[in-house]
Short mmCIF file of C-alpha atoms in Angstrom, two decimals:
data_model
loop_
_atom_site.label_atom_id
_atom_site.label_comp_id
_atom_site.label_asym_id
_atom_site.label_seq_id
_atom_site.Cartn_x
_atom_site.Cartn_y
_atom_site.Cartn_z
CA UNK G 869 22.62 -1.23 -18.96
CA UNK G 870 21.20 2.07 -17.67
CA UNK G 871 17.47 2.66 -17.49
CA UNK G 872 15.88 6.01 -18.21
CA UNK G 873 15.38 8.32 -15.26
CA UNK G 874 11.74 8.49 -16.29
CA UNK G 875 11.28 5.16 -14.57
CA UNK G 876 11.62 6.93 -11.25
CA UNK G 877 13.78 9.30 -9.32
CA UNK G 878 15.47 6.31 -7.66
CA UNK G 879 16.41 4.49 -10.89
CA UNK G 880 20.03 3.40 -10.98
CA UNK G 881 22.39 1.82 -13.46
CA UNK G 882 21.62 -1.89 -13.17
CA UNK G 883 24.70 -4.06 -13.76
CA UNK G 884 24.47 -7.72 -14.67
CA UNK G 885 25.23 -10.05 -11.75
CA UNK G 886 27.12 -7.42 -9.79
CA UNK G 887 26.13 -6.01 -6.41
CA UNK G 888 23.55 -3.25 -6.81
CA UNK G 889 24.27 0.23 -5.51
CA UNK G 890 23.09 0.83 -1.97
CA UNK G 891 22.05 4.44 -2.58
CA UNK G 892 18.94 5.83 -4.18
CA UNK G 893 19.45 8.75 -6.53
CA UNK G 894 16.69 10.91 -5.09
CA UNK G 895 14.31 10.77 -2.20
CA UNK G 896 10.79 12.15 -2.16
CA UNK G 897 11.01 14.47 0.84
CA UNK G 898 7.53 15.96 0.60
CA UNK G 899 6.04 16.14 4.05
CA UNK G 900 3.12 13.82 4.64
CA UNK G 901 1.69 15.94 7.40
CA UNK G 902 2.25 19.53 6.31
CA UNK G 903 1.10 21.82 3.52
CA UNK G 904 -2.18 22.57 5.26
CA UNK G 905 -3.66 24.28 8.25
CA UNK G 906 -2.90 22.44 11.48
CA UNK G 907 -6.52 22.97 12.49
CA UNK G 908 -8.06 22.17 9.14
CA UNK G 909 -10.27 19.38 10.50
CA UNK G 910 -11.74 21.73 13.13
CA UNK G 911 -12.87 19.01 15.58
CA UNK G 912 -14.35 16.85 12.80
CA UNK G 913 -14.94 13.22 13.82
CA UNK G 914 -13.01 11.08 11.33
CA UNK G 915 -13.48 7.32 11.07
CA UNK G 916 -10.26 5.38 10.49
CA UNK G 917 -10.02 1.73 9.43
CA UNK G 918 -6.22 1.44 9.41
CA UNK G 919 -4.81 -1.44 11.43
CA UNK G 920 -1.01 -1.64 11.49
CA UNK G 921 -0.50 2.15 11.21
CA UNK G 922 -3.70 3.10 12.99
CA UNK G 923 -2.00 5.01 15.81
CA UNK G 924 0.14 7.00 13.37
CA UNK G 925 -2.91 7.97 11.32
CA UNK G 926 -4.92 8.82 14.46
CA UNK G 927 -2.09 11.09 15.65
CA UNK G 928 -2.04 12.77 12.24
CA UNK G 929 -5.78 13.47 12.47
CA UNK G 930 -5.31 14.96 15.95
CA UNK G 931 -2.46 17.19 14.75
CA UNK G 932 -4.81 18.59 12.13
CA UNK G 933 -7.48 19.33 14.72
CA UNK G 934 -9.70 16.31 14.19
CA UNK G 935 -11.10 13.61 16.47
CA UNK G 936 -10.13 10.11 15.28
CA UNK G 937 -12.59 7.25 15.66
CA UNK G 938 -10.50 4.13 15.14
CA UNK G 939 -11.97 0.78 14.04
CA UNK G 940 -9.23 -1.50 12.63
CA UNK G 941 -10.57 -3.49 9.69
CA UNK G 942 -7.51 -5.54 8.75
CA UNK G 943 -4.89 -7.65 10.43
CA UNK G 944 -1.84 -8.99 8.64
CA UNK G 945 -1.31 -12.67 9.40
CA UNK G 946 2.11 -14.19 8.69
CA UNK G 947 1.99 -17.39 6.66
CA UNK G 948 4.26 -20.40 6.84
CA UNK G 949 6.38 -19.35 3.87
CA UNK G 950 9.43 -21.52 4.48
CA UNK G 951 9.19 -23.26 1.11
CA UNK G 952 8.80 -19.97 -0.81
CA UNK G 953 11.69 -18.33 1.05
CA UNK G 954 13.91 -21.37 0.48
CA UNK G 955 13.05 -21.30 -3.23
CA UNK G 956 13.80 -17.59 -3.56
CA UNK G 957 17.08 -17.82 -1.64
CA UNK G 958 18.21 -20.80 -3.74
CA UNK G 959 17.16 -19.00 -6.92
CA UNK G 960 19.18 -15.93 -6.00
CA UNK G 961 22.22 -18.03 -5.09
CA UNK G 962 22.05 -20.02 -8.32
CA UNK G 963 21.51 -17.00 -10.60
CA UNK G 964 17.96 -17.98 -11.54
CA UNK G 965 16.39 -14.75 -10.25
CA UNK G 966 17.25 -11.45 -11.91
CA UNK G 967 14.65 -9.17 -10.39
CA UNK G 968 12.63 -9.02 -7.16
CA UNK G 969 9.48 -6.88 -6.98
CA UNK G 970 8.30 -5.71 -3.56
CA UNK G 971 4.70 -4.47 -3.42
CA UNK G 972 4.55 -3.53 0.28
CA UNK G 973 6.78 -2.80 3.23
CA UNK G 974 4.96 -5.50 5.21
CA UNK G 975 5.97 -7.98 2.51
CA UNK G 976 9.64 -6.97 2.81
CA UNK G 977 9.58 -7.39 6.58
CA UNK G 978 7.68 -10.69 6.51
CA UNK G 979 10.00 -12.15 3.86
CA UNK G 980 13.21 -11.22 5.65
CA UNK G 981 11.85 -12.23 9.05
CA UNK G 982 10.94 -15.67 7.72
CA UNK G 983 14.41 -16.00 6.16
CA UNK G 984 15.98 -15.14 9.53
CA UNK G 985 13.69 -17.61 11.30
CA UNK G 986 14.88 -20.50 9.12
CA UNK G 987 18.52 -19.46 9.34
CA UNK G 988 18.92 -18.01 5.85
CA UNK G 989 18.54 -14.29 6.53
CA UNK G 990 22.10 -13.30 5.64
CA UNK G 991 22.08 -15.46 2.52
CA UNK G 992 18.83 -13.91 1.27
CA UNK G 993 20.01 -10.39 2.02
CA UNK G 994 23.27 -10.99 0.17
CA UNK G 995 21.38 -12.38 -2.82
CA UNK G 996 19.20 -9.28 -3.00
CA UNK G 997 22.32 -7.14 -3.42
CA UNK G 998 23.09 -8.80 -6.75
CA UNK G 999 19.75 -8.32 -8.51
CA UNK G 1000 17.39 -5.56 -9.57
CA UNK G 1001 15.01 -4.67 -6.73
CA UNK G 1002 11.78 -2.88 -7.64
CA UNK G 1003 9.65 -1.11 -5.01
CA UNK G 1004 6.02 -0.05 -5.33
CA UNK G 1005 6.08 3.06 -3.19
CA UNK G 1006 8.00 4.40 -0.23
CA UNK G 1007 7.10 1.74 2.34
CA UNK G 1008 8.94 -1.21 0.73
CA UNK G 1009 11.79 1.15 -0.10
CA UNK G 1010 12.05 2.24 3.55
CA UNK G 1011 11.89 -1.38 4.77
CA UNK G 1012 14.77 -2.39 2.51
CA UNK G 1013 16.85 0.66 3.35
CA UNK G 1014 16.35 0.07 7.10
CA UNK G 1015 18.07 -3.28 6.61
CA UNK G 1016 20.86 -1.77 4.53
CA UNK G 1017 19.58 -3.26 1.27
CA UNK G 1018 19.65 -1.43 -2.07
CA UNK G 1019 16.68 -0.22 -4.09
CA UNK G 1020 17.26 -0.27 -7.84
CA UNK G 1021 14.01 1.08 -9.26
CA UNK G 1022 11.03 2.91 -7.77
CA UNK G 1023 7.57 2.59 -9.26
CA UNK G 1024 6.20 6.13 -9.76
CA UNK G 1025 3.07 7.54 -8.15
CA UNK G 1026 0.27 6.79 -7.72
CA UNK G 1027 1.69 3.26 -7.24
CA UNK G 1028 -1.22 1.39 -8.83
CA UNK G 1029 -0.91 -1.87 -10.73
CA UNK G 1030 -0.78 0.15 -13.95
CA UNK G 1031 2.41 1.96 -12.85
CA UNK G 1032 3.91 -1.33 -11.66
CA UNK G 1033 3.29 -2.93 -15.04
CA UNK G 1034 4.63 0.07 -16.97
CA UNK G 1035 7.81 0.00 -14.89
CA UNK G 1036 8.31 -3.75 -15.24
CA UNK G 1037 7.74 -3.67 -18.99
CA UNK G 1038 10.45 -1.01 -19.37
CA UNK G 1039 12.84 -3.30 -17.53
CA UNK G 1040 12.66 -5.82 -20.39
CA UNK G 1041 11.59 -8.85 -18.33
CA UNK G 1042 11.59 -11.40 -21.18
CA UNK G 1043 13.62 -14.51 -20.35
CA UNK G 1044 14.42 -13.13 -16.90
CA UNK G 1045 13.61 -14.66 -13.55
CA UNK G 1046 11.25 -12.31 -11.68
CA UNK G 1047 10.15 -12.88 -8.09
CA UNK G 1048 7.08 -10.95 -6.93
CA UNK G 1049 6.58 -10.51 -3.18
CA UNK G 1050 2.83 -9.89 -3.05
CA UNK G 1051 0.73 -8.05 -0.47
CA UNK G 1052 -2.01 -9.74 1.54
CA UNK G 1053 -3.34 -11.45 -1.58
CA UNK G 1054 -1.85 -12.43 -4.91
CA UNK G 1055 -1.93 -9.73 -7.59
CA UNK G 1056 -2.80 -11.97 -10.49
CA UNK G 1057 -2.66 -9.13 -13.02
CA UNK G 1058 1.05 -8.55 -12.37
CA UNK G 1059 1.92 -12.25 -12.42
CA UNK G 1060 -0.07 -12.89 -15.61
CA UNK G 1061 1.49 -9.90 -17.37
CA UNK G 1062 5.01 -11.06 -16.53
CA UNK G 1063 4.26 -14.56 -17.78
CA UNK G 1064 2.81 -13.09 -20.96
CA UNK G 1065 6.02 -11.12 -21.50
CA UNK G 1066 8.07 -14.30 -21.25
CA UNK G 1067 9.37 -13.98 -17.69
CA UNK G 1068 10.05 -16.89 -15.36
CA UNK G 1069 7.77 -15.84 -12.53
CA UNK G 1070 8.10 -16.79 -8.85
CA UNK G 1071 5.17 -15.70 -6.69
CA UNK G 1072 5.69 -15.26 -2.96
CA UNK G 1073 2.79 -14.72 -0.55
CA UNK G 1074 4.30 -14.37 2.91
CA UNK G 1075 1.32 -12.89 4.74
CA UNK G 1076 -2.41 -12.54 4.23
CA UNK G 1077 -5.11 -10.04 5.09
CA UNK G 1078 -7.87 -11.11 7.44
CA UNK G 1079 -10.59 -9.52 9.49
CA UNK G 1080 -9.69 -8.67 13.10
CA UNK G 1081 -10.73 -11.28 15.63
CA UNK G 1082 -12.94 -8.64 17.26
CA UNK G 1083 -15.20 -6.93 14.72
CA UNK G 1084 -17.07 -5.01 17.41
CA UNK G 1085 -15.33 -1.67 16.64
CA UNK G 1086 -16.18 -2.10 12.95
CA UNK G 1087 -19.82 -2.77 13.76
CA UNK G 1088 -19.89 0.33 15.98
CA UNK G 1089 -18.32 2.38 13.18
CA UNK G 1090 -21.01 1.20 10.75
CA UNK G 1091 -23.69 2.26 13.25
CA UNK G 1092 -22.03 5.68 13.63
CA UNK G 1093 -21.90 6.14 9.86
CA UNK G 1094 -25.55 5.20 9.40
CA UNK G 1095 -26.57 7.57 12.17
CA UNK G 1096 -24.52 10.45 10.77
CA UNK G 1097 -22.31 10.69 13.85
CA UNK G 1098 -19.11 10.93 11.80
CA UNK G 1099 -18.10 13.89 9.67
CA UNK G 1100 -15.70 11.89 7.52
CA UNK G 1101 -14.15 8.47 7.03
CA UNK G 1102 -10.71 7.78 5.55
CA UNK G 1103 -9.73 4.63 3.66
CA UNK G 1104 -6.07 3.78 3.13
CA UNK G 1105 -6.36 0.43 1.31
CA UNK G 1106 -8.80 -1.46 -0.86
CA UNK G 1107 -9.09 -4.33 1.61
CA UNK G 1108 -10.45 -1.91 4.22
CA UNK G 1109 -13.37 -1.22 1.89
CA UNK G 1110 -14.02 -4.90 1.31
CA UNK G 1111 -13.86 -5.81 4.99
CA UNK G 1112 -16.10 -2.94 6.06
CA UNK G 1113 -18.75 -3.99 3.57
CA UNK G 1114 -18.26 -7.66 4.41
CA UNK G 1115 -19.09 -6.98 8.05
CA UNK G 1116 -22.00 -4.72 7.05
CA UNK G 1117 -23.29 -7.37 4.65
CA UNK G 1118 -23.14 -10.06 7.32
CA UNK G 1119 -25.39 -7.82 9.45
CA UNK G 1120 -27.74 -6.98 6.57
CA UNK G 1121 -26.60 -3.34 6.60
CA UNK G 1122 -24.58 -2.99 3.38
CA UNK G 1123 -27.23 -0.91 1.60
CA UNK G 1124 -27.65 1.44 4.56
CA UNK G 1125 -23.87 1.83 4.80
CA UNK G 1126 -23.57 2.67 1.10
CA UNK G 1127 -26.32 5.26 1.37
CA UNK G 1128 -24.75 6.83 4.46
CA UNK G 1129 -21.34 7.10 2.80
CA UNK G 1130 -22.89 8.77 -0.23
CA UNK G 1131 -25.12 11.22 1.63
CA UNK G 1132 -24.06 11.81 5.23
CA UNK G 1133 -20.29 11.46 5.45
CA UNK G 1134 -17.31 12.83 3.54
CA UNK G 1135 -15.35 9.89 2.17
CA UNK G 1136 -11.59 10.13 1.60
CA UNK G 1137 -9.54 7.54 -0.33
CA UNK G 1138 -5.75 7.57 -0.14
CA UNK G 1139 -5.32 6.91 -3.86
CA UNK G 1140 -6.93 5.70 -7.09
CA UNK G 1141 -6.84 1.98 -6.24
CA UNK G 1142 -8.70 2.63 -3.00
CA UNK G 1143 -11.09 4.98 -4.81
CA UNK G 1144 -11.91 2.27 -7.37
CA UNK G 1145 -12.64 -0.22 -4.59
CA UNK G 1146 -15.13 2.26 -3.13
CA UNK G 1147 -16.75 2.85 -6.52
CA UNK G 1148 -17.14 -0.91 -6.96
CA UNK G 1149 -19.39 -1.00 -3.88
CA UNK G 1150 -21.36 2.03 -5.02
CA UNK G 1151 -19.57 4.76 -3.06
CA UNK G 1152 -18.10 7.91 -4.64
CA UNK G 1153 -15.20 9.35 -2.61
CA UNK G 1154 -15.13 13.14 -2.45
CA UNK G 1155 -11.45 13.35 -1.49
CA UNK G 1156 -8.56 11.67 -3.32
CA UNK G 1157 -5.20 13.43 -2.82
CA UNK G 1158 -2.75 14.12 -5.61
CA UNK G 1159 -0.07 12.14 -3.79
CA UNK G 1160 -1.27 8.74 -2.47
CA UNK G 1161 -0.09 9.06 1.12
CA UNK G 1162 -1.78 9.46 4.47
CA UNK G 1163 -0.49 12.98 5.11
CA UNK G 1164 -1.69 14.52 1.84
CA UNK G 1165 -5.01 12.69 2.27
CA UNK G 1166 -5.62 14.30 5.68
CA UNK G 1167 -4.56 17.71 4.33
CA UNK G 1168 -6.95 17.33 1.38
CA UNK G 1169 -9.72 16.17 3.70
CA UNK G 1170 -9.23 19.24 5.90
CA UNK G 1171 -9.36 21.52 2.87
CA UNK G 1172 -12.55 19.85 1.63
CA UNK G 1173 -14.24 20.19 5.03
CA UNK G 1174 -13.22 23.86 5.30
CA UNK G 1175 -14.70 24.57 1.87
CA UNK G 1176 -17.92 22.78 2.85
CA UNK G 1177 -18.19 24.85 6.02
CA UNK G 1178 -17.56 28.07 4.09
CA UNK G 1179 -20.19 27.17 1.51
CA UNK G 1180 -22.69 26.32 4.23
CA UNK G 1181 -21.97 29.61 5.97
CA UNK G 1182 -22.53 31.58 2.75
CA UNK G 1183 -25.80 29.70 2.23
CA UNK G 1184 -26.99 30.81 5.66
CA UNK G 1185 -26.33 34.49 4.97
#
């Protein structure tokens, strides 16, 4: 059965119980760090809350002429997922799982690392070759491809839960076994939708999000934001928003932080999910790129700051 190319550029013909193709039909080769002036940030101080990819994002800010101020807000903690990995591997071997949904690259890596740790890495990898694999975005796709594993279907941008659900519904999940490898917390909306459509759902949570052991850099970032010492702050996940406001709330500074983000600092969100998380705490992001990736976000932020400077200059004339 062949699915419409409208599912994604990487959609393939998905045979029943035969090894999936190892190639993806098309790759999004848009640069994440181009399409804008290399000096667009013009020495702007940009707060960054990214943890795992913090150095990469900081380097990107520097390449665009900015000064990164890094305060990691999230650490990914591996869970003891032996039972879940055993269940998934057995399900794949016994033909009980027809589709595996990967929501993050970290989830791919944590799942396969746990399988290798318990001595079932090759068995799990082989099982994944025989089923439909669905990836929410480029990071899980890249993680699978790095291990030589096929990607059957790509969820289209902007990679929100809505696009995931639209993609899964088109794959006719009724009476099919669907395993969902979640991110740092369970996405109940996806699991509930699959159950409502008649799927046999297996949830796997192989890592969780937690605050860093040292929240000192976050507290310093909050102080900088309240004092207006940062020109911009960039959020790349919804949990960064929650953790920042959790730390601020614990210090009695949540209201001051919200006011600072709305009045003193340009706020950038990598995509609509992150933007909604900001809106839920009373903050309106000024920058949300068309493509939900770090590169386009920094390019859009630079453009926004240039336009602000130009407008301020005209106002002074």
